[in-house]
Amino acid sequence: YQRRVRGAVFIELFFILSSIWQHQFYYMFSFLFIVFFILVLTCAEITIVMCYFQLCSEDYHWWWRSYLTSGASAFYMFIYSVFYFFTKLTITKFLSAILFFGYTLIMSLAFFVLTGAIGFVACFIFVRKIYSAVKVE
């Protein structure tokens, strides 16, 4: 399931990178919104599952791990951008390559913050919900 979602996200990433770097018009904003919703849902689900496994092993330091678990998808985004640079673009000048990788790094960091925040909030709500159901007697 997660591979299909990543595939859908990376297909959209291909079209977004093509519109930015190859001056092509991007016109599928409704499909992009659907893929963004799937991304949010997948980040939340994966982080909740990983947090649950961590809590089952009695490791209660879930705060940063929940942020890093879903934020790691930005690493895949950066790797795909490097792949896109070497396979689809014909940039030969050093300064243009620095500009591409600088903007890609900024987009990847913003994506890391976004997906990390989604995962953290989902995990926070999950932990509050399961610990509020525990009866202390």
PDB file of C-alpha atoms in Angstrom:
ATOM      1  CA  TYR A   1       0.000   0.000   0.000  1.00  0.00           C
ATOM      2  CA  GLN A   2       2.725   2.427   0.959  1.00  0.00           C
ATOM      3  CA  ARG A   3       4.617   1.807  -2.295  1.00  0.00           C
ATOM      4  CA  ARG A   4       1.553   2.713  -4.325  1.00  0.00           C
ATOM      5  CA  VAL A   5       1.119   5.906  -2.360  1.00  0.00           C
ATOM      6  CA  ARG A   6       4.773   6.799  -2.817  1.00  0.00           C
ATOM      7  CA  GLY A   7       4.371   6.097  -6.515  1.00  0.00           C
ATOM      8  CA  ALA A   8       1.411   8.468  -6.742  1.00  0.00           C
ATOM      9  CA  VAL A   9       3.286  11.140  -4.833  1.00  0.00           C
ATOM     10  CA  PHE A  10       6.401  10.792  -6.974  1.00  0.00           C
ATOM     11  CA  ILE A  11       4.427  10.922 -10.209  1.00  0.00           C
ATOM     12  CA  GLU A  12       3.017  14.231  -9.028  1.00  0.00           C
ATOM     13  CA  LEU A  13       6.508  15.279  -7.967  1.00  0.00           C
ATOM     14  CA  PHE A  14       7.692  14.563 -11.517  1.00  0.00           C
ATOM     15  CA  PHE A  15       5.004  16.856 -12.938  1.00  0.00           C
ATOM     16  CA  ILE A  16       5.741  19.578 -10.389  1.00  0.00           C
ATOM     17  CA  LEU A  17       9.482  19.456 -11.092  1.00  0.00           C
ATOM     18  CA  SER A  18       8.780  19.513 -14.817  1.00  0.00           C
ATOM     19  CA  SER A  19       6.615  22.596 -14.410  1.00  0.00           C
ATOM     20  CA  ILE A  20       9.268  24.359 -12.345  1.00  0.00           C
ATOM     21  CA  TRP A  21      12.436  23.477 -14.257  1.00  0.00           C
ATOM     22  CA  GLN A  22      11.235  22.780 -17.800  1.00  0.00           C
ATOM     23  CA  HIS A  23       8.668  25.590 -18.043  1.00  0.00           C
ATOM     24  CA  GLN A  24       5.725  23.260 -18.572  1.00  0.00           C
ATOM     25  CA  PHE A  25       2.282  24.245 -17.398  1.00  0.00           C
ATOM     26  CA  TYR A  26       0.845  22.252 -14.502  1.00  0.00           C
ATOM     27  CA  TYR A  27      -2.925  22.013 -14.764  1.00  0.00           C
ATOM     28  CA  MET A  28      -3.968  19.079 -12.539  1.00  0.00           C
ATOM     29  CA  PHE A  29      -4.493  20.933  -9.262  1.00  0.00           C
ATOM     30  CA  SER A  30      -7.495  18.864  -8.214  1.00  0.00           C
ATOM     31  CA  PHE A  31      -5.504  15.643  -8.609  1.00  0.00           C
ATOM     32  CA  LEU A  32      -2.635  17.266  -6.721  1.00  0.00           C
ATOM     33  CA  PHE A  33      -5.009  18.019  -3.833  1.00  0.00           C
ATOM     34  CA  ILE A  34      -6.136  14.381  -3.763  1.00  0.00           C
ATOM     35  CA  VAL A  35      -2.525  13.166  -3.743  1.00  0.00           C
ATOM     36  CA  PHE A  36      -1.723  15.641  -0.957  1.00  0.00           C
ATOM     37  CA  PHE A  37      -4.623  14.242   1.077  1.00  0.00           C
ATOM     38  CA  ILE A  38      -3.312  10.702   0.490  1.00  0.00           C
ATOM     39  CA  LEU A  39       0.154  11.864   1.580  1.00  0.00           C
ATOM     40  CA  VAL A  40      -1.223  13.360   4.799  1.00  0.00           C
ATOM     41  CA  LEU A  41      -3.206  10.224   5.530  1.00  0.00           C
ATOM     42  CA  THR A  42      -0.242   7.933   4.846  1.00  0.00           C
ATOM     43  CA  CYS A  43       2.151   9.995   6.972  1.00  0.00           C
ATOM     44  CA  ALA A  44      -0.308   9.923   9.856  1.00  0.00           C
ATOM     45  CA  GLU A  45      -0.964   6.187   9.564  1.00  0.00           C
ATOM     46  CA  ILE A  46       2.672   5.143   9.302  1.00  0.00           C
ATOM     47  CA  THR A  47       3.665   7.345  12.220  1.00  0.00           C
ATOM     48  CA  ILE A  48       0.849   6.034  14.403  1.00  0.00           C
ATOM     49  CA  VAL A  49       1.798   2.433  13.644  1.00  0.00           C
ATOM     50  CA  MET A  50       5.472   3.050  14.376  1.00  0.00           C
ATOM     51  CA  CYS A  51       4.577   4.912  17.574  1.00  0.00           C
ATOM     52  CA  TYR A  52       2.331   2.044  18.649  1.00  0.00           C
ATOM     53  CA  PHE A  53       5.161  -0.465  18.137  1.00  0.00           C
ATOM     54  CA  GLN A  54       7.480   1.796  20.098  1.00  0.00           C
ATOM     55  CA  LEU A  55       5.006   2.122  22.971  1.00  0.00           C
ATOM     56  CA  CYS A  56       4.447  -1.648  22.992  1.00  0.00           C
ATOM     57  CA  SER A  57       8.173  -2.140  23.541  1.00  0.00           C
ATOM     58  CA  GLU A  58       7.909   0.230  26.529  1.00  0.00           C
ATOM     59  CA  ASP A  59       9.929   2.991  24.912  1.00  0.00           C
ATOM     60  CA  TYR A  60       8.036   6.161  25.782  1.00  0.00           C
ATOM     61  CA  HIS A  61      10.325   8.638  24.002  1.00  0.00           C
ATOM     62  CA  TRP A  62       8.102   8.958  20.963  1.00  0.00           C
ATOM     63  CA  TRP A  63       8.208  12.733  20.413  1.00  0.00           C
ATOM     64  CA  TRP A  64      11.167  13.148  18.098  1.00  0.00           C
ATOM     65  CA  ARG A  65      10.839   9.706  16.564  1.00  0.00           C
ATOM     66  CA  SER A  66       7.311  10.491  15.433  1.00  0.00           C
ATOM     67  CA  TYR A  67       8.567  13.685  13.809  1.00  0.00           C
ATOM     68  CA  LEU A  68      11.477  11.936  12.113  1.00  0.00           C
ATOM     69  CA  THR A  69       9.441   8.929  10.960  1.00  0.00           C
ATOM     70  CA  SER A  70       7.130  10.873   8.696  1.00  0.00           C
ATOM     71  CA  GLY A  71       9.678  13.587   7.983  1.00  0.00           C
ATOM     72  CA  ALA A  72      11.956  10.993   6.407  1.00  0.00           C
ATOM     73  CA  SER A  73       9.821  11.137   3.276  1.00  0.00           C
ATOM     74  CA  ALA A  74      11.636  14.378   2.464  1.00  0.00           C
ATOM     75  CA  PHE A  75      14.790  12.301   2.040  1.00  0.00           C
ATOM     76  CA  TYR A  76      13.046  10.316  -0.702  1.00  0.00           C
ATOM     77  CA  MET A  77      11.949  13.569  -2.284  1.00  0.00           C
ATOM     78  CA  PHE A  78      15.523  14.844  -2.362  1.00  0.00           C
ATOM     79  CA  ILE A  79      16.831  11.572  -3.793  1.00  0.00           C
ATOM     80  CA  TYR A  80      14.168  11.665  -6.506  1.00  0.00           C
ATOM     81  CA  SER A  81      15.135  15.247  -7.317  1.00  0.00           C
ATOM     82  CA  VAL A  82      18.759  14.176  -7.742  1.00  0.00           C
ATOM     83  CA  PHE A  83      17.577  11.363 -10.025  1.00  0.00           C
ATOM     84  CA  TYR A  84      15.450  13.873 -11.945  1.00  0.00           C
ATOM     85  CA  PHE A  85      18.442  16.186 -12.318  1.00  0.00           C
ATOM     86  CA  PHE A  86      20.644  13.520 -13.872  1.00  0.00           C
ATOM     87  CA  THR A  87      18.011  11.869 -16.082  1.00  0.00           C
ATOM     88  CA  LYS A  88      15.618  14.600 -17.267  1.00  0.00           C
ATOM     89  CA  LEU A  89      17.502  17.901 -17.160  1.00  0.00           C
ATOM     90  CA  THR A  90      20.352  19.011 -19.360  1.00  0.00           C
ATOM     91  CA  ILE A  91      22.021  21.457 -17.024  1.00  0.00           C
ATOM     92  CA  THR A  92      25.718  21.762 -17.776  1.00  0.00           C
ATOM     93  CA  LYS A  93      26.761  24.901 -15.935  1.00  0.00           C
ATOM     94  CA  PHE A  94      28.004  24.656 -12.373  1.00  0.00           C
ATOM     95  CA  LEU A  95      26.093  27.687 -11.100  1.00  0.00           C
ATOM     96  CA  SER A  96      22.822  26.374 -12.535  1.00  0.00           C
ATOM     97  CA  ALA A  97      23.402  23.028 -10.823  1.00  0.00           C
ATOM     98  CA  ILE A  98      24.082  24.802  -7.513  1.00  0.00           C
ATOM     99  CA  LEU A  99      20.881  26.786  -7.977  1.00  0.00           C
ATOM    100  CA  PHE A 100      18.897  23.595  -8.687  1.00  0.00           C
ATOM    101  CA  PHE A 101      20.277  21.744  -5.677  1.00  0.00           C
ATOM    102  CA  GLY A 102      19.864  24.782  -3.429  1.00  0.00           C
ATOM    103  CA  TYR A 103      16.196  25.158  -4.303  1.00  0.00           C
ATOM    104  CA  THR A 104      15.714  21.403  -4.061  1.00  0.00           C
ATOM    105  CA  LEU A 105      17.256  21.378  -0.605  1.00  0.00           C
ATOM    106  CA  ILE A 106      14.968  24.208   0.514  1.00  0.00           C
ATOM    107  CA  MET A 107      11.908  22.379  -0.864  1.00  0.00           C
ATOM    108  CA  SER A 108      13.011  19.144   0.813  1.00  0.00           C
ATOM    109  CA  LEU A 109      13.497  20.881   4.152  1.00  0.00           C
ATOM    110  CA  ALA A 110      10.064  22.483   3.892  1.00  0.00           C
ATOM    111  CA  PHE A 111       8.596  19.087   3.009  1.00  0.00           C
ATOM    112  CA  PHE A 112      10.423  17.586   6.012  1.00  0.00           C
ATOM    113  CA  VAL A 113       8.903  20.164   8.342  1.00  0.00           C
ATOM    114  CA  LEU A 114       5.435  19.681   6.848  1.00  0.00           C
ATOM    115  CA  THR A 115       5.360  15.875   6.941  1.00  0.00           C
ATOM    116  CA  GLY A 116       7.126  15.777  10.300  1.00  0.00           C
ATOM    117  CA  ALA A 117       4.499  18.077  11.795  1.00  0.00           C
ATOM    118  CA  ILE A 118       1.722  15.932  10.314  1.00  0.00           C
ATOM    119  CA  GLY A 119       3.222  12.806  11.846  1.00  0.00           C
ATOM    120  CA  PHE A 120       3.828  14.425  15.214  1.00  0.00           C
ATOM    121  CA  VAL A 121       0.298  15.819  15.510  1.00  0.00           C
ATOM    122  CA  ALA A 122      -1.227  12.492  14.466  1.00  0.00           C
ATOM    123  CA  CYS A 123       0.909  10.616  16.984  1.00  0.00           C
ATOM    124  CA  PHE A 124       0.157  13.151  19.710  1.00  0.00           C
ATOM    125  CA  ILE A 125      -3.584  12.756  19.184  1.00  0.00           C
ATOM    126  CA  PHE A 126      -3.202   8.973  19.134  1.00  0.00           C
ATOM    127  CA  VAL A 127      -1.204   8.866  22.380  1.00  0.00           C
ATOM    128  CA  ARG A 128      -3.643  11.215  24.114  1.00  0.00           C
ATOM    129  CA  LYS A 129      -6.547   9.056  22.959  1.00  0.00           C
ATOM    130  CA  ILE A 130      -5.100   5.721  24.097  1.00  0.00           C
ATOM    131  CA  TYR A 131      -3.875   7.025  27.449  1.00  0.00           C
ATOM    132  CA  SER A 132      -7.156   8.761  28.185  1.00  0.00           C
ATOM    133  CA  ALA A 133      -8.859   5.367  27.919  1.00  0.00           C
ATOM    134  CA  VAL A 134      -6.627   3.840  30.627  1.00  0.00           C
ATOM    135  CA  LYS A 135      -8.489   3.513  33.929  1.00  0.00           C
ATOM    136  CA  VAL A 136      -6.381   4.135  37.049  1.00  0.00           C
ATOM    137  CA  GLU A 137      -7.732   2.465  40.146  1.00  0.00           C
TER     138      GLU A 137
END
